[in-house]
Amino acid sequence: MIGKDVARIDALEKATGEAKFTVDLKLPGMLHGKILRSSYAHAKIVSLDVSKAAKLPGVRAVITGRDVPQYRFGIVLRDRPVLAVDRVRFVGEPVAAVAADSLEIAEEAVGLIEVQYEELPAILDAEQALDATPPTVIHPEFADYEGAVTRSPDAPPNVHSTFRIRKGNVEKGFEEADIIVENKFRTARVQHCALEPHAALATVRHDGSLTIWTSSQGPHHCRYQLSRFLGIPLTKVRVIVPYVGGGFGSKIAPNVEFMAALLAIRTRRPVKIVFTREEVFLDGTVRMPVVVYIKDGVKKSGEIVAREMKVILDGGAYGAISSLLTYVPSHGAVGTYQIPNFSWDSYGVYTNLPPAGTFRGVANPTVEWAIECQMDIIAERLGIDPVTLREKHLLKEGEPNIVGEITRSIGAKECLVEVAKTIGLNKRHEEDSEVWKKGKGIALGNMYSTAAGMVASAEVVVQPDSTVEILSSAVEMGQGCQTVLSQIAACEFGLPLEKVRIVAPDTALTPFNYPTASSHTTYMVGKALRLACQDAKQQLFRLAAARLGVSPDRMEMKEGIVYVKDAPERSVCISELFASVATGIYLPGEVEIRGKGIVVPIMAPVDSNGLIPPEVAAKGGRRVTHRTHVAHAVEVAVNVLTGEVKILRFVGAYDIRPVNPKLSEGQMEGGAAMGISTTILEEMNFDGGILLNPN
């Protein structure tokens, strides 16, 4: 079962249209919500008049920032209000929300709300945000914010978070170098463009408890934030996540859920809000643009003796999510190459542009792209083969990386050599035409999975017919996690896949889990699920052993039958462990067979230089649980007159051992297609903070 190309368990539902997403859901008496958004990048709200909207027939509620709890939300740094109160900080920021009998009425009501603004200077460039004396301070009340503030005391006022690494002596390394190679790289702001937009449907019971269906990647995180925001116990908030039509990091933090909940509480009726595609672009979290400065000191032999990196991450108007990303991309920067002297400074900055955050790789791919460009530039300057240059600096098994983490299970070299060979990197191109010129390129990278706080848990319940029910809050959003988890459970119990059932994420039923992000589900939730399966099996073994008069350690099971390992003819069916009465089936001596598993990653502390102390590293201390290395190669043709790019060939090599190869292949191909598209086809363009291409 493990390592097999098992068909997706949700394939038929999705192919036939039976699969339900939040956008498909309806409840009796349901109202439709719509949000009024700021038309200014940075402004004070002078006046806000909702009277005309409130009087429109069919309008059931209109709320503004003055009507709701003054709560700021965020995963790490809590700096964002649900609705703007005195100030707006980006075009598209929610200012008011309406609930009405129809979407058309709600849209008309939003158009009747009158807002007067006093425009303020705007910061629209990440590098300008680093000014010590900027034209405006976007968050003058920053000192009052709650959460994990990681800003150095001397940081400029529009910086919300900083991180540094210091290894060796970079300045001395530069002095010893034969050449200095210094470059600046930029990446664009892009939208994830998941098929399903952000959506939420909220309803309130007579006792004030809230149930919300949402397209969130993190049901328990959403529940926690809603509980804090509304000031009600966690037990009165239930979050249910049906199938999600793609996430890629854009649906980790709650957003639309707050407004749906507020309107449902105000009207005492179900309220559904679905973002338009334009709203997704404006307020659905976008990929964080980065500016990466790299200065390398290099010997004529190609040895990089010193590297200095300065990374500016444009988090947009709020650091609610983006403050986390100031630290995270350093994982990628230190996970592939060994450089004796290394300096890293990263700055998460505020700008008056749409909030940015996680996007398929958590800012690692963009920083590693800059590093790979730099490696090619060095190779060209010195006339060295780009593969040879990379091989010269690759980390080796058992070797500490830049921050002191012991390298293990690294297949980077094999991946690199394979793609270079397959693409024919050093073979001459076919004859170019005058217009179309061909070229080949390679890149090497690594992606971490699982850091501190990424707690994973799972439960399994064994039913009388030997069906195993998985309870997990891992969100199925197209990546196939339900299939992979079902494979793991089927393998552990020795059951066919059709005897495994998985319960959709529901905070009233499924246990806590970190949001489905950072590619941690198979590794962490899968591990928790294995523990849960083993727990349940031990319970079964104890019951069966008592029935057969042997010790539990002699028991094994397969296909719903528990048997004695050294005497397999002595066995009992799972169904025989249960008893029947007139009213149903129960388990004598036990309430149920329920296995539980939890995995809590403990990450190594780092010192003031961002390094793991040697004595901690020697005991296995790590900043991340593991890394996956990958190499890509492409052959392209470029039209030198129009700039058009054709991808002629793409080759990828991945250092993995998948549970389901076909699903992993789909993830690789999807990731490659997304990477190609965001590199050469996509960019959000702004003029004065106004998005010019919001679709």
Short mmCIF file of N, CA and C in Angstrom, two decimals, residues 328-477:
data_model
loop_
_atom_site.label_atom_id
_atom_site.label_comp_id
_atom_site.label_asym_id
_atom_site.label_seq_id
_atom_site.Cartn_x
_atom_site.Cartn_y
_atom_site.Cartn_z
N VAL A 328 11.76 32.72 8.22
CA VAL A 328 11.65 31.43 7.53
C VAL A 328 12.55 31.28 6.30
N PRO A 329 12.66 32.27 5.40
CA PRO A 329 13.47 32.03 4.19
C PRO A 329 14.96 31.82 4.45
N SER A 330 15.40 32.12 5.66
CA SER A 330 16.81 31.83 5.97
C SER A 330 17.05 30.32 6.00
N HIS A 331 15.98 29.54 6.24
CA HIS A 331 16.13 28.08 6.20
C HIS A 331 16.68 27.63 4.85
N GLY A 332 16.09 28.17 3.78
CA GLY A 332 16.53 27.79 2.45
C GLY A 332 17.92 28.27 2.13
N ALA A 333 18.26 29.45 2.63
CA ALA A 333 19.56 30.05 2.32
C ALA A 333 20.73 29.26 2.91
N VAL A 334 20.47 28.50 3.98
CA VAL A 334 21.57 27.78 4.64
C VAL A 334 21.51 26.27 4.42
N GLY A 335 20.54 25.80 3.64
CA GLY A 335 20.30 24.36 3.57
C GLY A 335 20.92 23.60 2.43
N THR A 336 21.65 24.28 1.54
CA THR A 336 22.22 23.58 0.38
C THR A 336 23.74 23.70 0.31
N TYR A 337 24.25 24.91 0.51
CA TYR A 337 25.69 25.17 0.29
C TYR A 337 26.42 25.44 1.60
N GLN A 338 27.70 25.07 1.60
CA GLN A 338 28.57 25.35 2.74
C GLN A 338 29.44 26.56 2.41
N ILE A 339 29.31 27.60 3.18
CA ILE A 339 30.10 28.82 3.00
C ILE A 339 30.68 29.18 4.36
N PRO A 340 32.01 29.32 4.47
CA PRO A 340 32.64 29.47 5.80
C PRO A 340 32.29 30.76 6.52
N ASN A 341 32.09 31.83 5.78
CA ASN A 341 31.77 33.12 6.40
C ASN A 341 30.45 33.61 5.81
N PHE A 342 29.48 33.84 6.68
CA PHE A 342 28.12 34.10 6.18
C PHE A 342 27.43 35.14 7.06
N SER A 343 26.77 36.06 6.39
CA SER A 343 26.01 37.10 7.09
C SER A 343 24.63 37.21 6.44
N TRP A 344 23.61 37.26 7.26
CA TRP A 344 22.22 37.37 6.78
C TRP A 344 21.49 38.42 7.61
N ASP A 345 20.85 39.35 6.95
CA ASP A 345 19.96 40.31 7.60
C ASP A 345 18.67 40.37 6.80
N SER A 346 17.55 40.06 7.45
CA SER A 346 16.27 40.15 6.76
C SER A 346 15.36 41.12 7.49
N TYR A 347 14.56 41.82 6.71
CA TYR A 347 13.68 42.87 7.23
C TYR A 347 12.27 42.67 6.66
N GLY A 348 11.32 42.46 7.53
CA GLY A 348 9.92 42.46 7.11
C GLY A 348 9.41 43.88 7.22
N VAL A 349 8.92 44.44 6.10
CA VAL A 349 8.55 45.85 6.09
C VAL A 349 7.08 46.04 5.77
N TYR A 350 6.56 47.15 6.28
CA TYR A 350 5.20 47.59 5.95
C TYR A 350 5.24 48.46 4.70
N THR A 351 4.30 48.24 3.79
CA THR A 351 4.05 49.17 2.69
C THR A 351 2.53 49.33 2.58
N ASN A 352 2.08 50.30 1.82
CA ASN A 352 0.64 50.52 1.64
C ASN A 352 0.13 49.76 0.42
N LEU A 353 0.43 48.47 0.41
CA LEU A 353 -0.01 47.58 -0.65
C LEU A 353 -0.71 46.38 -0.01
N PRO A 354 -1.44 45.57 -0.78
CA PRO A 354 -2.18 44.45 -0.19
C PRO A 354 -1.30 43.54 0.66
N PRO A 355 -1.84 43.05 1.78
CA PRO A 355 -1.07 42.18 2.67
C PRO A 355 -0.54 40.94 1.95
N ALA A 356 0.70 40.62 2.24
CA ALA A 356 1.36 39.47 1.62
C ALA A 356 1.65 38.42 2.67
N GLY A 357 1.90 37.21 2.20
CA GLY A 357 2.18 36.14 3.15
C GLY A 357 2.70 34.90 2.47
N THR A 358 2.25 33.76 2.96
CA THR A 358 2.76 32.48 2.50
C THR A 358 2.27 32.16 1.09
N PHE A 359 3.16 31.57 0.32
CA PHE A 359 2.86 31.20 -1.06
C PHE A 359 3.77 30.04 -1.45
N ARG A 360 3.28 28.86 -1.43
CA ARG A 360 3.96 27.66 -1.93
C ARG A 360 5.47 27.68 -1.73
N GLY A 361 5.88 27.46 -0.49
CA GLY A 361 7.31 27.44 -0.20
C GLY A 361 7.73 28.47 0.83
N VAL A 362 6.77 29.29 1.28
CA VAL A 362 6.99 30.22 2.39
C VAL A 362 8.22 31.09 2.18
N ALA A 363 8.30 31.75 1.04
CA ALA A 363 9.36 32.71 0.69
C ALA A 363 10.73 32.07 0.45
N ASN A 364 10.85 30.77 0.66
CA ASN A 364 12.13 30.11 0.37
C ASN A 364 12.45 30.08 -1.13
N PRO A 365 11.50 29.73 -2.00
CA PRO A 365 11.85 29.67 -3.43
C PRO A 365 12.34 31.00 -3.99
N THR A 366 11.76 32.12 -3.54
CA THR A 366 12.18 33.41 -4.09
C THR A 366 13.60 33.76 -3.66
N VAL A 367 13.94 33.49 -2.41
CA VAL A 367 15.30 33.76 -1.94
C VAL A 367 16.29 32.80 -2.59
N GLU A 368 15.90 31.53 -2.71
CA GLU A 368 16.80 30.56 -3.34
C GLU A 368 16.97 30.84 -4.83
N TRP A 369 15.94 31.38 -5.46
CA TRP A 369 16.07 31.80 -6.87
C TRP A 369 17.18 32.84 -7.00
N ALA A 370 17.21 33.80 -6.08
CA ALA A 370 18.26 34.82 -6.12
C ALA A 370 19.64 34.19 -5.94
N ILE A 371 19.74 33.24 -5.01
CA ILE A 371 21.02 32.56 -4.77
C ILE A 371 21.47 31.81 -6.02
N GLU A 372 20.54 31.12 -6.67
CA GLU A 372 20.90 30.36 -7.87
C GLU A 372 21.30 31.27 -9.03
N CYS A 373 20.64 32.41 -9.14
CA CYS A 373 21.08 33.39 -10.15
C CYS A 373 22.51 33.84 -9.87
N GLN A 374 22.79 34.09 -8.59
CA GLN A 374 24.13 34.51 -8.19
C GLN A 374 25.17 33.44 -8.52
N MET A 375 24.82 32.18 -8.30
CA MET A 375 25.76 31.09 -8.61
C MET A 375 26.08 31.06 -10.10
N ASP A 376 25.08 31.28 -10.94
CA ASP A 376 25.32 31.30 -12.39
C ASP A 376 26.20 32.48 -12.80
N ILE A 377 25.97 33.62 -12.16
CA ILE A 377 26.77 34.81 -12.48
C ILE A 377 28.23 34.58 -12.11
N ILE A 378 28.45 33.97 -10.94
CA ILE A 378 29.83 33.67 -10.51
C ILE A 378 30.49 32.70 -11.50
N ALA A 379 29.75 31.65 -11.87
CA ALA A 379 30.31 30.66 -12.80
C ALA A 379 30.70 31.32 -14.13
N GLU A 380 29.85 32.23 -14.61
CA GLU A 380 30.15 32.91 -15.87
C GLU A 380 31.35 33.84 -15.72
N ARG A 381 31.42 34.56 -14.60
CA ARG A 381 32.55 35.47 -14.38
C ARG A 381 33.88 34.72 -14.39
N LEU A 382 33.89 33.54 -13.79
CA LEU A 382 35.14 32.78 -13.64
C LEU A 382 35.35 31.75 -14.75
N GLY A 383 34.35 31.58 -15.62
CA GLY A 383 34.48 30.58 -16.67
C GLY A 383 34.45 29.17 -16.14
N ILE A 384 33.68 28.95 -15.08
CA ILE A 384 33.57 27.63 -14.45
C ILE A 384 32.22 27.02 -14.81
N ASP A 385 32.19 25.72 -15.00
CA ASP A 385 30.94 25.02 -15.26
C ASP A 385 29.98 25.24 -14.08
N PRO A 386 28.72 25.64 -14.32
CA PRO A 386 27.80 25.94 -13.22
C PRO A 386 27.50 24.74 -12.33
N VAL A 387 27.53 23.54 -12.89
CA VAL A 387 27.33 22.34 -12.07
C VAL A 387 28.52 22.12 -11.16
N THR A 388 29.72 22.28 -11.71
CA THR A 388 30.95 22.11 -10.92
C THR A 388 31.00 23.11 -9.78
N LEU A 389 30.62 24.36 -10.04
CA LEU A 389 30.62 25.37 -8.99
C LEU A 389 29.68 24.98 -7.86
N ARG A 390 28.52 24.50 -8.21
CA ARG A 390 27.56 24.10 -7.18
C ARG A 390 28.06 22.89 -6.40
N GLU A 391 28.59 21.90 -7.12
CA GLU A 391 29.10 20.69 -6.46
C GLU A 391 30.19 21.03 -5.45
N LYS A 392 31.01 22.00 -5.79
CA LYS A 392 32.13 22.41 -4.93
C LYS A 392 31.64 22.86 -3.55
N HIS A 393 30.42 23.39 -3.49
CA HIS A 393 29.92 23.97 -2.23
C HIS A 393 28.82 23.16 -1.55
N LEU A 394 28.46 22.02 -2.13
CA LEU A 394 27.36 21.24 -1.57
C LEU A 394 27.68 20.73 -0.16
N LEU A 395 26.68 20.79 0.70
CA LEU A 395 26.80 20.19 2.02
C LEU A 395 26.93 18.68 1.88
N LYS A 396 27.62 18.07 2.85
CA LYS A 396 27.82 16.63 2.84
C LYS A 396 27.10 16.00 4.03
N GLU A 397 26.78 14.74 3.87
CA GLU A 397 26.11 13.99 4.93
C GLU A 397 26.91 14.07 6.23
N GLY A 398 26.22 14.43 7.32
CA GLY A 398 26.86 14.51 8.63
C GLY A 398 27.59 15.80 8.91
N GLU A 399 27.63 16.70 7.94
CA GLU A 399 28.35 17.97 8.08
C GLU A 399 27.40 19.05 8.63
N PRO A 400 27.87 19.89 9.56
CA PRO A 400 27.02 20.99 10.02
C PRO A 400 26.82 22.00 8.89
N ASN A 401 25.60 22.49 8.76
CA ASN A 401 25.38 23.55 7.77
C ASN A 401 25.75 24.90 8.36
N ILE A 402 25.43 25.96 7.68
CA ILE A 402 25.87 27.29 8.10
C ILE A 402 25.46 27.62 9.53
N VAL A 403 24.25 27.21 9.94
CA VAL A 403 23.78 27.55 11.29
C VAL A 403 24.09 26.46 12.31
N GLY A 404 24.77 25.39 11.89
CA GLY A 404 25.17 24.35 12.83
C GLY A 404 24.31 23.11 12.83
N GLU A 405 23.28 23.09 12.03
CA GLU A 405 22.39 21.94 11.94
C GLU A 405 23.08 20.80 11.19
N ILE A 406 23.04 19.59 11.74
CA ILE A 406 23.72 18.47 11.10
C ILE A 406 22.96 18.03 9.84
N THR A 407 23.67 17.97 8.73
CA THR A 407 23.07 17.58 7.46
C THR A 407 22.82 16.08 7.44
N ARG A 408 21.63 15.70 7.03
CA ARG A 408 21.32 14.28 6.95
C ARG A 408 20.43 14.01 5.74
N SER A 409 20.60 12.84 5.18
CA SER A 409 19.80 12.39 4.03
C SER A 409 19.75 13.44 2.93
N ILE A 410 20.91 13.83 2.44
CA ILE A 410 20.97 14.86 1.40
C ILE A 410 21.27 14.21 0.05
N GLY A 411 20.37 14.39 -0.88
CA GLY A 411 20.55 13.85 -2.22
C GLY A 411 20.71 14.94 -3.26
N ALA A 412 21.21 16.10 -2.83
CA ALA A 412 21.30 17.25 -3.72
C ALA A 412 22.20 16.98 -4.92
N LYS A 413 23.35 16.35 -4.68
CA LYS A 413 24.30 16.12 -5.79
C LYS A 413 23.68 15.21 -6.84
N GLU A 414 23.06 14.14 -6.39
CA GLU A 414 22.45 13.20 -7.34
C GLU A 414 21.38 13.89 -8.18
N CYS A 415 20.58 14.74 -7.54
CA CYS A 415 19.54 15.48 -8.27
C CYS A 415 20.17 16.41 -9.30
N LEU A 416 21.20 17.13 -8.87
CA LEU A 416 21.87 18.10 -9.75
C LEU A 416 22.48 17.42 -10.97
N VAL A 417 23.21 16.34 -10.73
CA VAL A 417 23.87 15.64 -11.83
C VAL A 417 22.84 15.06 -12.80
N GLU A 418 21.76 14.54 -12.26
CA GLU A 418 20.74 13.92 -13.10
C GLU A 418 20.08 14.92 -14.04
N VAL A 419 19.69 16.09 -13.52
CA VAL A 419 19.01 17.05 -14.41
C VAL A 419 19.97 17.63 -15.44
N ALA A 420 21.22 17.85 -15.04
CA ALA A 420 22.21 18.39 -15.99
C ALA A 420 22.45 17.40 -17.12
N LYS A 421 22.51 16.12 -16.76
CA LYS A 421 22.73 15.08 -17.76
C LYS A 421 21.52 14.96 -18.69
N THR A 422 20.33 14.94 -18.11
CA THR A 422 19.12 14.73 -18.90
C THR A 422 18.85 15.89 -19.86
N ILE A 423 19.08 17.11 -19.39
CA ILE A 423 18.83 18.28 -20.24
C ILE A 423 19.94 18.49 -21.25
N GLY A 424 21.10 17.80 -21.04
CA GLY A 424 22.25 18.00 -21.91
C GLY A 424 22.80 19.40 -21.76
N LEU A 425 23.12 19.76 -20.51
CA LEU A 425 23.49 21.14 -20.21
C LEU A 425 24.68 21.62 -21.03
N ASN A 426 25.65 20.76 -21.25
CA ASN A 426 26.87 21.18 -21.94
C ASN A 426 26.87 20.83 -23.43
N LYS A 427 25.75 20.30 -23.91
CA LYS A 427 25.65 20.02 -25.34
C LYS A 427 25.26 21.29 -26.09
N ARG A 428 25.78 21.42 -27.29
CA ARG A 428 25.46 22.60 -28.09
C ARG A 428 23.98 22.57 -28.49
N HIS A 429 23.41 23.77 -28.56
CA HIS A 429 22.03 23.89 -29.02
C HIS A 429 21.95 23.64 -30.51
N GLU A 430 20.74 23.29 -30.94
CA GLU A 430 20.50 23.30 -32.38
C GLU A 430 20.66 24.73 -32.87
N GLU A 431 20.91 24.88 -34.13
CA GLU A 431 21.18 26.20 -34.70
C GLU A 431 20.04 27.16 -34.40
N ASP A 432 20.38 28.32 -33.80
CA ASP A 432 19.38 29.35 -33.52
C ASP A 432 18.98 30.05 -34.81
N SER A 433 17.74 30.53 -34.83
CA SER A 433 17.32 31.40 -35.92
C SER A 433 17.71 32.83 -35.56
N GLU A 434 17.46 33.75 -36.45
CA GLU A 434 17.79 35.15 -36.15
C GLU A 434 16.90 35.70 -35.05
N VAL A 435 15.69 35.17 -34.94
CA VAL A 435 14.71 35.70 -33.99
C VAL A 435 14.69 34.89 -32.70
N TRP A 436 14.72 33.56 -32.81
CA TRP A 436 14.61 32.70 -31.63
C TRP A 436 15.99 32.21 -31.20
N LYS A 437 16.34 32.52 -29.96
CA LYS A 437 17.61 32.08 -29.39
C LYS A 437 17.32 31.10 -28.25
N LYS A 438 18.10 30.02 -28.21
CA LYS A 438 17.86 28.98 -27.22
C LYS A 438 18.88 29.04 -26.09
N GLY A 439 18.44 28.59 -24.93
CA GLY A 439 19.33 28.54 -23.78
C GLY A 439 18.88 27.48 -22.79
N LYS A 440 19.83 27.05 -21.95
CA LYS A 440 19.53 26.06 -20.91
C LYS A 440 19.97 26.62 -19.56
N GLY A 441 19.26 26.22 -18.54
CA GLY A 441 19.61 26.66 -17.20
C GLY A 441 19.29 25.61 -16.17
N ILE A 442 20.00 25.65 -15.05
CA ILE A 442 19.75 24.72 -13.95
C ILE A 442 19.60 25.51 -12.66
N ALA A 443 18.97 24.88 -11.69
CA ALA A 443 18.86 25.48 -10.35
C ALA A 443 18.75 24.36 -9.34
N LEU A 444 19.27 24.61 -8.16
CA LEU A 444 19.27 23.65 -7.07
C LEU A 444 18.66 24.33 -5.85
N GLY A 445 17.90 23.58 -5.09
CA GLY A 445 17.30 24.20 -3.92
C GLY A 445 16.90 23.18 -2.88
N ASN A 446 16.40 23.69 -1.76
CA ASN A 446 15.91 22.81 -0.71
C ASN A 446 14.69 23.44 -0.08
N MET A 447 13.82 22.62 0.43
CA MET A 447 12.64 23.10 1.14
C MET A 447 12.55 22.37 2.46
N TYR A 448 12.39 23.15 3.52
CA TYR A 448 12.26 22.55 4.83
C TYR A 448 10.81 22.14 5.05
N SER A 449 10.58 21.30 6.02
CA SER A 449 9.22 20.99 6.46
C SER A 449 9.22 20.83 7.96
N THR A 450 8.33 21.52 8.58
CA THR A 450 8.04 21.44 10.00
C THR A 450 9.06 22.16 10.87
N ALA A 451 8.56 23.19 11.51
CA ALA A 451 9.35 23.94 12.47
C ALA A 451 8.55 24.02 13.77
N ALA A 452 9.04 24.80 14.71
CA ALA A 452 8.41 24.90 16.02
C ALA A 452 6.94 25.30 15.88
N GLY A 453 6.09 24.67 16.68
CA GLY A 453 4.68 25.01 16.71
C GLY A 453 3.81 24.21 15.77
N MET A 454 4.42 23.47 14.84
CA MET A 454 3.63 22.71 13.87
C MET A 454 3.18 21.38 14.47
N VAL A 455 2.33 21.48 15.47
CA VAL A 455 1.83 20.31 16.19
C VAL A 455 0.87 19.53 15.29
N ALA A 456 1.01 18.22 15.29
CA ALA A 456 0.12 17.37 14.50
C ALA A 456 -0.49 16.30 15.40
N SER A 457 -1.77 16.06 15.23
CA SER A 457 -2.42 15.00 15.99
C SER A 457 -3.46 14.32 15.12
N ALA A 458 -3.80 13.11 15.49
CA ALA A 458 -4.78 12.34 14.74
C ALA A 458 -5.39 11.29 15.66
N GLU A 459 -6.58 10.85 15.30
CA GLU A 459 -7.25 9.79 16.03
C GLU A 459 -7.81 8.78 15.02
N VAL A 460 -7.95 7.55 15.47
CA VAL A 460 -8.64 6.54 14.66
C VAL A 460 -9.65 5.82 15.55
N VAL A 461 -10.79 5.50 14.99
CA VAL A 461 -11.82 4.74 15.69
C VAL A 461 -12.09 3.47 14.89
N VAL A 462 -12.05 2.32 15.56
CA VAL A 462 -12.32 1.05 14.90
C VAL A 462 -13.79 0.71 15.08
N GLN A 463 -14.48 0.53 13.98
CA GLN A 463 -15.92 0.25 13.99
C GLN A 463 -16.18 -1.26 14.03
N PRO A 464 -17.38 -1.66 14.41
CA PRO A 464 -17.69 -3.10 14.53
C PRO A 464 -17.50 -3.90 13.25
N ASP A 465 -17.64 -3.26 12.08
CA ASP A 465 -17.46 -3.99 10.82
C ASP A 465 -16.01 -3.98 10.36
N SER A 466 -15.10 -3.59 11.25
CA SER A 466 -13.65 -3.50 11.04
C SER A 466 -13.24 -2.30 10.19
N THR A 467 -14.19 -1.43 9.86
CA THR A 467 -13.84 -0.17 9.20
C THR A 467 -13.06 0.71 10.18
N VAL A 468 -12.03 1.37 9.67
CA VAL A 468 -11.25 2.29 10.48
C VAL A 468 -11.59 3.72 10.05
N GLU A 469 -11.95 4.52 11.03
CA GLU A 469 -12.33 5.91 10.77
C GLU A 469 -11.20 6.82 11.23
N ILE A 470 -10.71 7.67 10.31
CA ILE A 470 -9.64 8.61 10.63
C ILE A 470 -10.25 9.96 10.98
N LEU A 471 -9.81 10.51 12.10
CA LEU A 471 -10.21 11.86 12.48
C LEU A 471 -8.96 12.74 12.46
N SER A 472 -8.92 13.64 11.50
CA SER A 472 -7.77 14.51 11.33
C SER A 472 -8.24 15.86 10.83
N SER A 473 -7.56 16.92 11.26
CA SER A 473 -7.89 18.27 10.81
C SER A 473 -7.04 18.70 9.63
N ALA A 474 -6.35 17.75 9.00
CA ALA A 474 -5.61 18.06 7.77
C ALA A 474 -6.62 18.36 6.66
N VAL A 475 -6.42 19.47 5.97
CA VAL A 475 -7.40 19.95 4.99
C VAL A 475 -7.06 19.41 3.60
N GLU A 476 -8.06 18.80 2.97
CA GLU A 476 -7.91 18.34 1.59
C GLU A 476 -8.22 19.50 0.65
N MET A 477 -7.20 19.99 -0.03
CA MET A 477 -7.40 21.13 -0.94
C MET A 477 -6.82 20.84 -2.31
#
